[in-house]
């Protein structure tokens, strides 16, 4: 009977220890999932910012090309008059 009680106590302690380890592991998993979610949100924001910057750059390139064409046209007209 005493041997059975010792085994029961030992098994109970092992179960408690294993349960605590599982709870700690789950807590770490939850924290990592929160971090992954936060990093993914940051990545998405950066991608949106990059897309916006590319769009703005293309607008400026088009504007520059348009001004360059206008300049060349005016220069050609001026050169004809001179």
XYZ file of C-alpha atoms in Angstrom:
82
model
C 0.000 0.000 0.000
C 2.803 2.406 0.875
C 4.512 1.619 -2.430
C 1.315 2.344 -4.329
C 0.908 5.676 -2.530
C 4.511 6.631 -3.382
C 3.919 5.733 -7.033
C 0.678 7.688 -7.012
C 2.468 10.728 -5.510
C 5.336 10.440 -8.012
C 2.952 10.131 -10.959
C 0.915 13.056 -9.661
C 4.045 15.221 -9.396
C 5.143 14.207 -12.900
C 1.683 15.025 -14.227
C 1.743 18.419 -12.530
C 5.219 19.141 -13.904
C 4.210 18.082 -17.409
C 1.030 20.156 -17.192
C 3.062 23.213 -16.142
C 5.468 22.653 -19.042
C 2.557 22.435 -21.453
C 1.038 25.632 -20.090
C 4.373 27.425 -20.443
C 4.772 26.101 -23.987
C 1.239 27.230 -24.899
C 1.943 30.660 -23.455
C 5.102 30.922 -25.567
C 3.195 29.761 -28.650
C 0.529 32.410 -28.033
C 3.183 35.116 -27.669
C 4.886 33.988 -30.881
C 1.557 34.003 -32.720
C 0.933 37.578 -31.519
C 4.405 38.574 -32.731
C 3.863 36.916 -36.098
C 0.539 38.741 -36.467
C 2.171 42.059 -35.563
C 5.073 41.484 -37.943
C 2.666 40.527 -40.716
C 0.679 43.722 -40.134
C 3.922 45.735 -40.272
C 4.950 43.922 -43.453
C 1.588 44.679 -45.051
C 1.868 48.356 -44.093
C 5.363 48.511 -45.566
C 4.093 46.862 -48.764
C 1.289 49.418 -48.986
C 3.775 52.245 -48.453
C 6.043 50.798 -51.129
C 3.153 50.525 -53.579
C 2.152 54.131 -52.846
C 5.745 55.263 -53.352
C 5.969 53.421 -56.665
C 2.739 55.071 -57.807
C 4.032 58.504 -56.764
C 7.327 57.860 -58.521
C 5.536 56.886 -61.731
C 3.450 60.069 -61.562
C 6.608 62.148 -61.140
C 8.336 60.299 -64.008
C 5.349 60.989 -66.262
C 5.278 64.617 -65.187
C 9.005 64.945 -65.859
C 8.669 63.350 -69.290
C 5.782 65.669 -70.131
C 7.765 68.726 -69.061
C 10.791 67.470 -70.991
C 8.653 67.083 -74.131
C 7.200 70.580 -73.665
C 10.687 71.985 -73.201
C 11.964 70.265 -76.343
C 8.976 71.564 -78.321
C 9.481 75.130 -77.078
C 13.201 74.908 -77.735
C 12.583 73.679 -81.287
C 10.096 76.506 -81.901
C 12.520 79.068 -80.482
C 15.381 77.703 -82.583
C 13.219 78.030 -85.726
C 12.528 81.696 -84.968
C 16.167 82.523 -84.442
